[in-house]
Every structure is written in structure tokens, then in C-alpha cells.
Short mmCIF file of C-alpha atoms in Angstrom, two decimals:
data_model
loop_
_atom_site.label_atom_id
_atom_site.label_comp_id
_atom_site.label_asym_id
_atom_site.label_seq_id
_atom_site.Cartn_x
_atom_site.Cartn_y
_atom_site.Cartn_z
CA MET A 131 -100.72 -64.18 -159.69
CA LYS A 132 -104.33 -64.98 -158.82
CA ALA A 133 -104.42 -61.91 -156.57
CA LEU A 134 -103.13 -59.66 -159.36
CA ILE A 135 -105.62 -60.99 -161.90
CA ARG A 136 -108.41 -60.56 -159.37
CA LYS A 137 -107.32 -56.99 -158.69
CA ASP A 138 -107.25 -56.09 -162.39
CA LEU A 139 -110.66 -57.69 -162.96
CA TYR A 140 -112.08 -55.69 -160.06
CA VAL A 141 -110.59 -52.49 -161.51
CA LEU A 142 -112.03 -53.28 -164.93
CA SER A 143 -115.45 -54.05 -163.53
CA THR A 144 -115.59 -50.96 -161.33
CA GLN A 145 -113.78 -48.35 -163.38
CA PHE A 146 -113.98 -49.39 -167.02
CA LYS A 147 -117.56 -50.52 -167.44
CA LEU A 148 -117.94 -48.09 -170.33
CA LEU A 149 -114.91 -49.48 -172.16
CA VAL A 150 -116.26 -53.00 -171.79
CA LEU A 151 -119.71 -51.86 -172.92
CA VAL A 152 -118.25 -50.20 -176.03
CA MET A 153 -116.35 -53.41 -176.83
CA VAL A 154 -119.57 -55.39 -176.57
CA LEU A 155 -121.48 -52.90 -178.73
CA PHE A 156 -118.86 -52.77 -181.48
CA SER A 157 -118.63 -56.54 -181.59
CA ALA A 158 -122.41 -56.88 -181.82
CA ILE A 159 -123.16 -54.46 -184.67
CA PRO A 160 -124.60 -56.61 -187.48
CA GLY A 161 -122.31 -57.15 -190.47
CA GLY A 162 -119.11 -57.12 -188.40
CA LEU A 163 -117.89 -53.80 -189.83
CA PHE A 164 -117.01 -52.48 -186.37
CA VAL A 165 -115.48 -55.68 -185.07
CA PRO A 166 -111.90 -54.40 -185.67
CA PHE A 167 -112.55 -51.59 -183.20
CA THR A 168 -113.40 -54.18 -180.54
CA PHE A 169 -109.85 -55.46 -180.96
CA ILE A 170 -108.42 -51.95 -180.82
CA TYR A 171 -110.12 -51.45 -177.46
CA ALA A 172 -108.84 -54.84 -176.31
CA THR A 173 -105.23 -53.79 -177.02
CA MET A 174 -105.72 -50.75 -174.83
CA LEU A 175 -106.86 -52.78 -171.81
CA PRO A 176 -103.47 -53.49 -170.23
CA SER A 177 -101.72 -50.19 -170.84
CA VAL A 178 -104.20 -47.38 -171.24
CA SER A 179 -106.59 -48.57 -168.57
CA LEU A 180 -105.00 -50.89 -166.02
CA MET A 181 -101.43 -49.57 -165.97
CA SER A 182 -102.61 -46.00 -165.77
CA ILE A 183 -104.79 -46.82 -162.75
CA ASP A 184 -101.84 -48.59 -161.09
CA GLU A 185 -99.70 -45.50 -161.54
CA GLN A 186 -102.40 -43.07 -160.55
CA SER A 187 -103.21 -44.90 -157.31
CA LYS A 188 -99.50 -45.71 -156.72
CA TRP A 189 -100.47 -49.37 -156.52
CA ASP A 190 -97.28 -50.11 -158.48
CA SER A 191 -95.18 -48.74 -155.56
CA LEU A 192 -97.10 -50.79 -153.00
CA ALA A 193 -97.10 -53.95 -155.12
CA LEU A 194 -93.30 -54.00 -155.15
CA MET A 195 -93.43 -54.38 -151.37
CA LEU A 196 -95.98 -57.20 -151.38
CA PRO A 197 -95.11 -60.84 -152.08
CA TYR A 198 -95.28 -60.51 -155.86
CA SER A 199 -92.28 -60.82 -158.14
CA ARG A 200 -91.60 -58.19 -160.80
CA ARG A 201 -92.17 -60.87 -163.41
CA GLN A 202 -95.66 -61.53 -161.99
CA LEU A 203 -96.49 -57.83 -161.93
CA VAL A 204 -95.55 -57.59 -165.60
CA THR A 205 -97.06 -60.88 -166.76
CA VAL A 206 -100.48 -60.09 -165.32
CA LYS A 207 -100.83 -57.13 -167.69
CA TYR A 208 -100.08 -59.41 -170.65
CA ILE A 209 -102.63 -61.92 -169.37
CA MET A 210 -105.24 -59.18 -169.09
CA GLY A 211 -104.42 -58.11 -172.64
CA TRP A 212 -104.76 -61.67 -173.92
CA LEU A 213 -108.02 -62.11 -172.04
CA GLY A 214 -109.25 -58.88 -173.63
CA ILE A 215 -108.37 -60.07 -177.13
CA ALA A 216 -109.91 -63.49 -176.47
CA ALA A 217 -113.05 -61.78 -175.19
CA ALA A 218 -113.15 -59.52 -178.28
CA MET A 219 -112.90 -62.56 -180.51
CA ALA A 220 -115.48 -64.59 -178.60
CA LEU A 221 -117.95 -61.67 -178.49
CA SER A 222 -117.54 -60.91 -182.17
CA VAL A 223 -117.89 -64.49 -183.36
CA ALA A 224 -120.82 -65.21 -181.05
CA SER A 225 -122.76 -62.06 -181.91
CA GLN A 226 -122.15 -62.28 -185.68
CA ALA A 227 -123.09 -65.96 -185.64
CA LEU A 228 -126.26 -65.03 -183.76
CA TRP A 229 -127.18 -62.34 -186.33
CA ALA A 230 -126.58 -64.85 -189.12
CA ALA A 231 -128.72 -67.47 -187.37
CA VAL A 232 -131.68 -65.08 -187.02
CA GLY A 233 -131.23 -63.79 -190.55
CA VAL A 234 -130.27 -60.19 -189.71
CA SER A 235 -126.94 -60.37 -191.58
CA ASP A 236 -124.76 -62.90 -193.34
CA LEU A 237 -121.65 -64.40 -191.88
CA GLU A 238 -119.11 -63.50 -194.55
CA GLU A 239 -116.79 -66.14 -195.89
CA GLY A 240 -113.43 -65.87 -194.17
CA PHE A 241 -114.88 -64.09 -191.13
CA LEU A 242 -113.16 -66.45 -188.68
CA ALA A 243 -109.83 -66.13 -190.49
CA ALA A 244 -110.20 -62.35 -190.37
CA MET A 245 -110.86 -62.53 -186.62
CA CYS A 246 -107.61 -64.46 -186.25
CA VAL A 247 -105.74 -61.79 -188.18
CA PHE A 248 -107.30 -59.01 -186.10
CA ALA A 249 -106.28 -60.89 -182.96
CA ALA A 250 -102.76 -61.24 -184.34
CA VAL A 251 -102.53 -57.52 -185.10
CA ALA A 252 -103.84 -56.72 -181.61
CA LEU A 253 -101.16 -58.97 -180.10
CA VAL A 254 -98.43 -57.28 -182.15
CA VAL A 255 -99.68 -53.87 -181.02
CA GLN A 256 -99.52 -55.10 -177.42
CA ALA A 257 -96.01 -56.40 -177.98
CA VAL A 258 -95.01 -52.83 -178.87
CA ILE A 259 -96.94 -50.71 -176.39
CA VAL A 260 -96.78 -52.78 -173.20
CA PRO A 261 -92.94 -52.80 -172.91
CA VAL A 262 -92.87 -49.07 -173.69
CA ASN A 263 -95.40 -48.35 -170.93
CA PHE A 264 -93.52 -50.50 -168.43
CA ARG A 265 -90.23 -48.79 -169.24
CA PHE A 266 -91.35 -45.18 -169.35
CA GLY A 267 -94.57 -45.20 -167.33
CA PHE A 268 -98.04 -44.38 -168.58
CA ALA A 269 -97.54 -40.60 -168.75
CA LYS A 270 -94.77 -40.92 -171.36
CA GLY A 271 -95.80 -44.30 -172.75
CA ARG A 272 -99.27 -43.12 -173.75
CA ILE A 273 -97.76 -41.04 -176.54
CA VAL A 274 -96.46 -44.22 -178.15
CA THR A 275 -99.69 -46.05 -177.29
CA VAL A 276 -101.86 -43.42 -178.93
CA ALA A 277 -99.58 -43.26 -182.00
CA VAL A 278 -99.56 -47.04 -182.52
CA VAL A 279 -103.27 -47.52 -181.85
CA ALA A 280 -104.13 -44.52 -184.04
CA PHE A 281 -102.00 -45.95 -186.86
CA PHE A 282 -103.81 -49.29 -186.83
CA GLY A 283 -107.14 -47.60 -186.17
CA ALA A 284 -106.63 -45.39 -189.24
CA ILE A 285 -105.91 -48.41 -191.44
CA VAL A 286 -109.05 -50.14 -190.20
CA GLY A 287 -111.09 -46.95 -190.49
CA ALA A 288 -109.92 -46.35 -194.06
CA SER A 289 -110.71 -49.91 -195.06
CA ILE A 290 -114.23 -49.62 -193.67
CA GLY A 291 -114.63 -46.14 -195.12
CA ASP A 292 -114.15 -47.17 -198.72
CA GLY A 293 -117.01 -49.65 -198.43
CA ASP A 294 -115.44 -52.72 -199.95
CA GLY A 295 -112.23 -52.47 -197.93
CA PHE A 296 -113.47 -54.57 -195.03
CA TYR A 297 -114.58 -57.32 -197.37
CA THR A 298 -111.23 -57.13 -199.20
CA ILE A 299 -109.55 -57.72 -195.82
CA LEU A 300 -111.78 -60.74 -195.28
CA LYS A 301 -110.86 -62.14 -198.71
CA VAL A 302 -107.12 -61.63 -198.26
CA THR A 303 -106.99 -62.92 -194.70
CA SER A 304 -109.14 -65.95 -195.48
CA ARG A 305 -106.12 -67.36 -197.33
CA ILE A 306 -104.02 -67.39 -194.13
CA PRO A 307 -104.49 -70.61 -192.13
CA ALA A 308 -106.59 -69.52 -189.14
CA PRO A 309 -104.44 -70.23 -186.10
CA VAL A 310 -101.03 -69.41 -187.62
CA ALA A 311 -101.04 -65.61 -187.39
CA PRO A 312 -102.37 -65.30 -183.81
CA LEU A 313 -100.08 -68.06 -182.56
CA LEU A 314 -97.02 -66.38 -184.06
CA ALA A 315 -98.13 -63.02 -182.70
CA ALA A 316 -98.81 -64.50 -179.26
CA ALA A 317 -95.29 -65.96 -179.23
CA LEU A 318 -93.87 -62.57 -180.19
CA CYS A 319 -95.95 -60.87 -177.52
CA ALA A 320 -94.87 -63.37 -174.83
CA ALA A 321 -91.25 -62.90 -175.87
CA THR A 322 -91.47 -59.26 -174.83
CA ILE A 323 -92.30 -60.16 -171.19
CA PRO A 324 -88.62 -60.21 -170.13
CA LEU A 325 -88.14 -56.90 -171.94
CA SER A 326 -91.06 -55.38 -170.03
CA ALA A 327 -89.76 -56.82 -166.74
CA ALA A 328 -86.32 -55.31 -167.36
CA GLY A 329 -87.82 -51.94 -168.32
CA TYR A 330 -90.08 -51.99 -165.28
CA LYS A 331 -87.16 -52.76 -162.99
CA LYS A 332 -85.16 -49.91 -164.47
CA ARG A 333 -88.00 -47.43 -164.04
CA MET A 334 -89.06 -48.43 -160.55
CA GLU A 335 -85.51 -48.66 -159.19
CA LYS A 336 -84.76 -45.06 -160.09
CA MET B 120 -82.41 -63.55 -135.47
CA ASN B 121 -82.36 -59.89 -136.33
CA ALA B 122 -85.44 -58.51 -138.04
CA ILE B 123 -83.45 -56.05 -140.14
CA GLU B 124 -79.70 -55.75 -140.76
CA VAL B 125 -78.49 -52.85 -142.84
CA GLN B 126 -74.82 -52.50 -143.70
CA ALA B 127 -73.31 -49.40 -145.32
CA LEU B 128 -76.42 -48.95 -147.45
CA GLY B 129 -76.37 -46.12 -149.95
CA LYS B 130 -78.37 -44.81 -152.86
CA LYS B 131 -77.51 -41.97 -155.22
CA TYR B 132 -80.10 -39.88 -157.00
CA PRO B 133 -79.49 -36.66 -158.90
CA GLY B 134 -79.45 -34.04 -156.15
CA PHE B 135 -79.75 -36.48 -153.23
CA GLU B 136 -77.66 -39.19 -151.70
CA LEU B 137 -78.42 -41.65 -148.93
CA ARG B 138 -75.02 -42.38 -147.43
CA ASP B 139 -73.57 -45.35 -145.61
CA VAL B 140 -76.56 -46.30 -143.43
CA THR B 141 -75.81 -49.06 -140.93
CA PHE B 142 -78.09 -50.40 -138.19
CA THR B 143 -79.56 -53.60 -136.80
CA LEU B 144 -83.11 -54.04 -135.54
CA PRO B 145 -83.29 -57.07 -133.23
CA GLU B 146 -86.32 -59.33 -133.44
CA GLY B 147 -89.17 -58.25 -131.17
CA CYS B 148 -88.17 -54.59 -131.11
CA ILE B 149 -89.72 -51.40 -132.45
CA MET B 150 -87.54 -48.93 -134.27
CA GLY B 151 -88.54 -45.38 -135.02
CA LEU B 152 -86.98 -43.82 -138.06
CA VAL B 153 -87.04 -40.07 -137.61
CA GLY B 154 -86.11 -37.42 -140.09
CA GLU B 155 -87.37 -34.28 -141.76
CA ASN B 156 -89.25 -34.46 -145.06
CA GLY B 157 -86.77 -35.42 -147.76
CA ALA B 158 -84.26 -36.89 -145.28
CA GLY B 159 -84.32 -40.23 -147.10
CA LYS B 160 -86.71 -42.25 -144.90
CA SER B 161 -88.87 -43.51 -147.76
CA THR B 162 -85.81 -44.24 -149.87
CA LEU B 163 -84.34 -46.29 -147.03
CA ILE B 164 -87.62 -48.23 -146.68
CA ARG B 165 -87.71 -48.91 -150.42
CA LEU B 166 -84.16 -50.25 -150.24
CA ILE B 167 -84.99 -52.40 -147.21
CA MET B 168 -87.98 -53.87 -149.07
CA GLY B 169 -85.95 -54.53 -152.21
CA ALA B 170 -88.18 -52.17 -154.19
CA ALA B 171 -85.16 -50.11 -155.22
CA GLY B 172 -81.59 -51.15 -155.91
CA ALA B 173 -78.87 -49.85 -153.60
CA SER B 174 -75.86 -48.02 -155.01
CA SER B 175 -73.76 -49.54 -152.22
CA GLY B 176 -74.04 -51.78 -149.17
CA GLN B 177 -76.57 -54.47 -148.41
CA ALA B 178 -79.70 -55.18 -146.40
CA ARG B 179 -81.06 -58.38 -144.87
CA VAL B 180 -84.64 -58.67 -143.67
CA LEU B 181 -85.83 -61.66 -141.60
CA GLY B 182 -82.54 -63.35 -142.49
CA ALA B 183 -82.83 -62.96 -146.26
CA ASP B 184 -80.84 -60.75 -148.61
CA VAL B 185 -83.37 -58.28 -150.02
CA ARG B 186 -81.84 -58.58 -153.50
CA GLY B 187 -81.88 -62.38 -153.36
CA PRO B 188 -84.37 -64.59 -155.23
CA ASP B 189 -86.05 -65.79 -152.01
CA PHE B 190 -87.02 -62.35 -150.78
CA THR B 191 -90.39 -62.37 -152.58
CA LYS B 192 -91.41 -65.32 -150.36
CA ILE B 193 -90.07 -63.57 -147.25
CA LYS B 194 -92.42 -60.65 -147.96
CA ASP B 195 -95.24 -63.00 -146.97
CA ASP B 196 -94.07 -62.37 -143.37
CA ILE B 197 -93.95 -58.59 -143.73
CA GLY B 198 -96.81 -56.14 -143.41
CA VAL B 199 -96.34 -52.82 -145.18
CA VAL B 200 -98.09 -49.50 -144.73
CA LEU B 201 -96.96 -46.64 -146.95
CA ASP B 202 -97.73 -42.95 -146.57
CA GLU B 203 -101.01 -43.42 -148.43
CA ALA B 204 -103.24 -46.45 -148.94
CA HIS B 205 -102.12 -46.97 -152.57
CA PHE B 206 -105.11 -49.16 -153.41
CA PRO B 207 -107.05 -48.49 -156.64
CA ALA B 208 -109.64 -45.90 -155.69
CA SER B 209 -112.60 -47.70 -157.24
CA LEU B 210 -112.22 -50.77 -155.02
CA ASN B 211 -113.85 -51.28 -151.64
CA ALA B 212 -112.52 -52.87 -148.45
CA ARG B 213 -114.20 -56.20 -149.17
CA GLN B 214 -112.59 -56.46 -152.62
CA ILE B 215 -109.21 -55.44 -151.21
CA GLY B 216 -109.59 -58.15 -148.56
CA ARG B 217 -110.15 -60.75 -151.29
CA ILE B 218 -107.07 -59.56 -153.17
CA MET B 219 -105.00 -59.81 -149.99
CA GLU B 220 -106.43 -63.26 -149.29
CA ASP B 221 -104.92 -64.40 -152.60
CA THR B 222 -101.70 -62.51 -151.82
CA TYR B 223 -100.73 -63.72 -148.34
CA SER B 224 -100.52 -67.41 -147.46
CA ARG B 225 -101.60 -66.81 -143.84
CA TRP B 226 -104.32 -64.24 -144.52
CA ASP B 227 -107.06 -64.39 -141.90
CA GLY B 228 -110.35 -63.02 -143.17
CA GLY B 229 -111.80 -63.07 -139.67
CA VAL B 230 -109.02 -60.90 -138.29
CA TYR B 231 -109.41 -58.51 -141.24
CA LYS B 232 -113.16 -58.18 -140.66
CA ALA B 233 -112.54 -57.62 -136.96
CA TYR B 234 -110.10 -54.80 -137.79
CA LEU B 235 -112.59 -53.24 -140.22
CA LYS B 236 -115.17 -53.30 -137.46
CA ARG B 237 -112.79 -52.00 -134.78
CA LEU B 238 -111.60 -49.20 -137.05
CA ASP B 239 -115.13 -48.38 -138.16
CA LEU B 240 -114.41 -48.97 -141.85
CA PRO B 241 -117.34 -49.75 -144.16
CA GLU B 242 -116.85 -52.86 -146.31
CA LYS B 243 -118.70 -51.68 -149.39
CA LYS B 244 -117.69 -48.04 -149.62
CA ARG B 245 -115.16 -47.24 -152.33
CA VAL B 246 -111.65 -46.21 -151.24
CA GLN B 247 -112.06 -42.96 -153.20
CA ASP B 248 -114.78 -41.96 -150.73
CA PHE B 249 -112.59 -42.65 -147.70
CA SER B 250 -110.91 -39.86 -145.73
CA ARG B 251 -107.12 -39.95 -145.43
CA GLY B 252 -107.43 -41.38 -141.92
CA MET B 253 -109.75 -44.15 -143.15
CA LYS B 254 -107.35 -45.01 -145.96
CA MET B 255 -104.47 -45.34 -143.52
CA LYS B 256 -106.58 -47.50 -141.22
CA LEU B 257 -107.49 -49.73 -144.16
CA ALA B 258 -103.82 -50.10 -145.08
CA LEU B 259 -103.08 -50.97 -141.47
CA ALA B 260 -105.88 -53.56 -141.36
CA CYS B 261 -104.37 -55.23 -144.44
CA ALA B 262 -100.88 -55.19 -142.95
CA LEU B 263 -102.07 -56.73 -139.69
CA SER B 264 -104.31 -59.51 -140.96
CA HIS B 265 -101.76 -62.04 -142.20
CA ASP B 266 -99.79 -62.78 -139.04
CA ALA B 267 -96.79 -60.72 -140.12
CA LYS B 268 -93.52 -61.03 -138.21
CA LEU B 269 -92.33 -57.62 -139.26
CA LEU B 270 -94.30 -54.47 -139.85
CA ILE B 271 -92.83 -51.67 -141.94
CA LEU B 272 -94.67 -48.37 -141.83
CA ASP B 273 -93.69 -45.28 -143.77
CA GLU B 274 -95.21 -42.14 -142.23
CA PRO B 275 -98.46 -43.86 -141.24
CA THR B 276 -99.54 -41.02 -138.97
CA GLY B 277 -98.54 -38.07 -141.17
CA GLY B 278 -101.37 -35.62 -141.81
CA LEU B 279 -103.78 -37.41 -139.47
CA ASP B 280 -105.68 -35.86 -136.60
CA PRO B 281 -104.51 -36.74 -133.06
CA LEU B 282 -107.41 -39.14 -132.41
CA VAL B 283 -106.69 -41.30 -135.45
CA ARG B 284 -102.95 -41.15 -134.72
CA ASP B 285 -103.57 -42.36 -131.21
CA GLU B 286 -105.81 -45.16 -132.48
CA ILE B 287 -103.11 -46.30 -134.90
CA LEU B 288 -100.44 -46.19 -132.18
CA ASP B 289 -102.69 -48.29 -129.91
CA ILE B 290 -103.02 -50.93 -132.62
CA LEU B 291 -99.26 -51.00 -133.13
CA GLU B 292 -98.76 -51.46 -129.40
CA ASP B 293 -101.16 -54.42 -129.50
CA PHE B 294 -99.27 -55.89 -132.44
CA THR B 295 -95.97 -55.88 -130.59
CA ARG B 296 -97.30 -57.69 -127.51
CA ARG B 297 -96.01 -60.91 -129.09
CA GLU B 298 -92.28 -61.07 -128.61
CA ASP B 299 -91.35 -62.30 -132.09
CA ARG B 300 -92.91 -59.32 -133.83
CA SER B 301 -90.84 -56.33 -134.91
CA VAL B 302 -91.74 -52.93 -136.27
CA LEU B 303 -89.92 -50.29 -138.29
CA ILE B 304 -91.91 -47.08 -138.33
CA SER B 305 -90.82 -43.86 -139.97
CA SER B 306 -92.25 -40.51 -139.00
CA HIS B 307 -91.34 -36.91 -138.58
CA ILE B 308 -93.75 -36.71 -135.63
CA VAL B 309 -91.27 -37.55 -132.89
CA SER B 310 -93.83 -37.62 -130.08
CA ASP B 311 -95.55 -40.59 -131.78
CA LEU B 312 -92.31 -42.52 -131.83
CA GLU B 313 -91.39 -41.61 -128.27
CA LYS B 314 -94.48 -43.48 -127.03
CA LEU B 315 -93.75 -46.58 -129.04
CA CYS B 316 -90.14 -47.25 -129.85
CA ASP B 317 -87.30 -49.27 -128.35
CA TYR B 318 -84.76 -47.92 -130.84
CA VAL B 319 -84.47 -44.58 -132.55
CA ALA B 320 -82.67 -43.85 -135.80
CA PHE B 321 -82.31 -40.26 -136.93
CA LEU B 322 -81.80 -39.70 -140.61
CA HIS B 323 -80.80 -36.20 -141.62
CA ARG B 324 -80.08 -35.11 -145.18
CA GLY B 325 -79.41 -38.69 -146.24
CA GLU B 326 -77.10 -39.48 -143.35
CA LEU B 327 -77.81 -41.59 -140.27
CA LEU B 328 -76.79 -39.21 -137.48
CA LEU B 329 -78.03 -41.38 -134.65
CA PHE B 330 -79.01 -44.95 -133.95
CA GLU B 331 -79.52 -45.82 -130.31
CA GLU B 332 -81.83 -47.49 -127.83
CA LYS B 333 -84.38 -44.84 -126.89
CA ASP B 334 -84.04 -45.25 -123.11
CA ARG B 335 -80.26 -45.15 -123.28
CA LEU B 336 -80.44 -42.10 -125.49
CA LEU B 337 -82.58 -40.26 -122.96
CA GLU B 338 -80.25 -41.34 -120.14
CA GLU B 339 -77.02 -40.49 -121.96
CA TYR B 340 -77.98 -37.00 -122.99
CA ALA B 341 -79.17 -33.97 -121.05
CA ILE B 342 -80.26 -30.43 -121.70
CA VAL B 343 -78.27 -27.71 -120.00
CA LYS B 344 -79.04 -23.99 -119.88
CA LEU B 345 -76.01 -21.84 -119.19
CA PRO B 346 -74.59 -18.41 -119.92
CA GLU B 347 -72.69 -18.39 -123.21
CA GLU B 348 -69.31 -17.93 -121.51
CA VAL B 349 -69.85 -20.98 -119.23
CA LEU B 350 -71.05 -23.05 -122.16
CA ARG B 351 -67.89 -22.23 -124.09
CA ASP B 352 -65.87 -23.94 -121.33
CA LEU B 353 -67.65 -27.27 -121.80
CA PRO B 354 -65.68 -29.99 -123.62
CA GLU B 355 -66.50 -29.60 -127.31
CA GLU B 356 -66.95 -33.35 -127.89
CA ALA B 357 -69.66 -33.50 -125.18
CA VAL B 358 -71.84 -30.83 -126.79
CA HIS B 359 -74.21 -31.92 -129.58
CA GLY B 360 -75.97 -28.77 -130.64
CA VAL B 361 -76.57 -25.37 -129.12
CA ARG B 362 -79.54 -23.00 -129.17
CA HIS B 363 -78.41 -19.43 -128.52
CA GLY B 364 -80.78 -17.26 -126.50
CA LYS B 365 -80.81 -13.64 -125.39
CA TYR B 366 -79.69 -14.31 -121.82
CA CYS B 367 -78.34 -17.83 -121.93
CA ALA B 368 -77.67 -20.72 -124.27
CA GLU B 369 -79.29 -24.12 -124.27
CA ALA B 370 -77.31 -27.19 -125.30
CA LEU B 371 -77.65 -30.94 -125.60
CA VAL B 372 -74.73 -32.53 -123.79
CA GLU B 373 -73.49 -36.01 -122.96
CA ARG B 374 -74.06 -36.48 -119.25
CA ASP B 375 -70.75 -38.34 -118.80
CA GLY B 376 -68.84 -35.66 -120.67
CA VAL B 377 -69.69 -32.70 -118.43
CA ARG B 378 -69.39 -31.77 -114.74
CA GLU B 379 -72.00 -33.35 -112.46
CA ASP B 380 -72.78 -30.06 -110.72
CA LEU B 381 -74.26 -28.52 -113.86
CA PRO B 382 -78.07 -28.06 -113.90
CA LEU B 383 -78.84 -31.00 -116.23
CA GLU B 384 -82.42 -31.63 -117.35
CA LYS B 385 -83.84 -34.78 -118.85
CA PRO B 386 -84.47 -34.20 -122.56
CA SER B 387 -87.43 -35.38 -124.61
CA LEU B 388 -86.73 -37.41 -127.71
CA GLU B 389 -87.69 -34.38 -129.75
CA ASP B 390 -85.04 -32.30 -127.91
CA VAL B 391 -82.36 -34.86 -128.77
CA ILE B 392 -83.38 -34.99 -132.42
CA VAL B 393 -83.65 -31.22 -132.81
CA PHE B 394 -80.28 -30.58 -131.15
CA PHE B 395 -78.57 -33.27 -133.24
CA ALA B 396 -79.95 -31.63 -136.36
CA ARG B 397 -78.79 -28.18 -135.15
CA GLY B 398 -75.38 -29.59 -134.32
CA ASP B 399 -75.10 -30.96 -137.81
CA ARG B 400 -76.07 -27.59 -139.26
CA GLU B 401 -73.54 -25.73 -137.20
#
């Protein structure tokens, strides 16, 4: 597993610097309006970026002949997704806290709770798109990926667009106990690992 | 122990079927898997490595059932080279070495570096900037740096210039100096296999037409050039493919199945393979 995580981190650092940079920028814009987009990018880490590179380079064919189990090959993409969401959360909280500390912007009430809800939504999105990409491959799976990400992106975009929407989200989500939503979503996401493994087996054994 | 045991292995795809493949590769031996493009060589290798599920039959590699739960651990003893490097293009040889270090329990970084040096591969250049020959050499360096007992190579010399091919064949010869090491190498370049192999398997249109020790194969069969009317008198079961010419015909025959006074010539491995394929066609 360590080898697979290392490989994906290398791929991210060499091939997706721009994606990582955009995540950092969105998380750091004062006021936190663009923070949701950081999470949208995080959900795309495992499927849109890493799985597509695996398919393109045919690493997935080679990996099946190396001492990795199918379960490990699947689980590593979930781990990368979770790391991405954790990084999105950490970056957003740290940068917004920094802006608040230096007086550039205020840290809105319920900001942390909203981060937890964004993380939960990102995990649910992953729970949908990762199994689809493992079953059908990136070329077909990206249609679903784009549709799901666009759907959530549109909701976030609309809420930011009407000015008060983002702050309404903060107010509503502040009522949800912080760790509940992401923990439930993480459990749901983890529960789809066997589904992804089965779909992957079916596709690769063709 | 046998390195590979394959029993009645089959796989059905729409428009292609690998049928009833049976062979055994003893430990310490090199087997060449020959066949035209699309004959089923890569499919057979995927089945042997447990990367695809067989429609019928079974395969055991280094004593383990390839569909069994322990086979993932057994892969630690197997080095694999596919027809391309299959590493993410943005990585370099040093990064790939680190990934392999975490992959194989007996990975030897010193051996890997020595191979990179011997094969003239830069450590910090990205794979995407490598030539095809360099990519294959990198894949070979990875496959040889963890003290593998079995090496499985799928068309490692395809599309390479003769110098690189020769270099790769030299390395494989070095690898098999230790008696407990076995190799399965597939190729449609028969001359490469003739230099290297103890056993030859010929896969043609999804069917294993031939599996034999190479030396015995070259002793058992002969090429004979005769007028058509003389050739027609030869026992049918001793003739394995005929090439019809303007003045005479050329045939691959079993030495024991024909008269000793015939002008028999020693065939090359390529002759045997080509005539078997022609025989199948006819």
C-alpha cells in the first residue's frame, strides 16, 4: 500500500501541480467564498486525475501483475481522495483563520461546521464517482464524474452567486454537529470500496 | 518444483478464444512463447499472472494457484516486463525505484542502480522523454532488481533495434545463470528466442500447436526439398506443412517418419514455426 500511495503522490506532484495550486488559491481567498470549490477539486483527485493517468499509462495493467491485491489498488484511490479532502479542509481553515487573525476578513460563525458539511458532500460525491470509474474506466466514467461534479458545483455556484447564499449555507450547516456529517459520509464512502473492487475486477478481467 | 504449470487453460472473448492450453515449464528453464500478433500470447500471460480470469482450466505459478488468495504474495518472486514500460510518464527512474522498493520485499537498490548504469538510463529524466528502447530497459531493470525466481516477459524486444534487442537478450542470459531461475518470454521474433530458450511453445490463433524442448524439436524435424510427385508419396502424418514452389516443394517432416535416404536439412526454429503455421492453414 505504501508503494501505491507513494506512486500517486509522485504523480500528483509531477503532473497535477496546477490542480494543487488552484486548490490552495481557492482555499486562501479571503472570506471563504471559494472554499467549496477547493472541495470540488479534492473530489476529482482520485478519479479525474489519478485514475486517468493509470489508464493512460497502462499502469493499471502492470499493477495487476505486481504484488498488490485488487483491494489495495482500489483502496489507495479512496485514501488519496480522503487525503485531498482533508488537505482542502486544513488549507481552508488555516488560511481563513490567518486572514481573520491579521484582520483581512472575519471568520464567519459556523465556518467550521460548514467545512464539515462540504467535506461530507465531497465524500458522498466520491462514493458515487469512484465506483463508477473503477467499473467502467475513466473514458466512460468521466461522463458520470463531470455530471455529478457539475451538479454540486452548480449548487455551490448559485449559492455564492446570489450573495447571501453562502452565508445561508453557513447558518443552516452550523446547526449540524460538526463531526457527524463527515463521519457518516466517510462510512458511506468506505462502504463502496468492495463495490469498486468488484467493478474493477469485472472490468480488468474482460 | 515446476515454475509454471498450465492445464487446459482457456479464455473466451467475443471474436477470439484461447483454447485448452497445457504445458509445464520446469524450474531453471527458459520458455519461448511464439505466435503471430493476436495469437493469444498476452492473454495467456495475463491468465498465468492471475490478471484475468480463465473461462476454463487452471494455472499454477511457483507452486501456487494463480486464482488463490496467496498468489499476491507469490508475485513478490516474479519479475514482469510487458510490451511497454507502463509507468506513469511523468515519473523518473529514481522515483520508480523508490516505488518498487516499497513494492518488493527483496528489492535491492544497489542492483537497480547498477542496472541503470549498465543500461545507460538517466535517473532524473522523465519516462515520457525516454525512447521505446529505454523504457523497455527500465522495465527490465525493475524486473531484475528484486531477486525474482521467475521472469515473465511479454514481447520485450518488439519494435526495438537489433542492438537494444541483443543487449536485453544478454541480460536475460545473465539472469538465468543461476539454476533456480526460470523465464517465460513471448515474442514473434523467433530468432531472439532461438538464442535463448530451452523450451518453445507455439501459439497460433488461440491454440497451442507445439510445446517441445527446442533442441529436441530441431532434432526431430527436418526440411526436405522434393519434386511434388515424390513429396506426395511421403507418409501424410510425417509432413507438417508444405511450401509449393515452381520446380519443387519444400516440407517440414518428422525425421523418424520418412526414409533416411531423403536429402534432409536441419531446420531453424523459424522454419519449424512457419511450417507448423502453414500446416495448420492447409
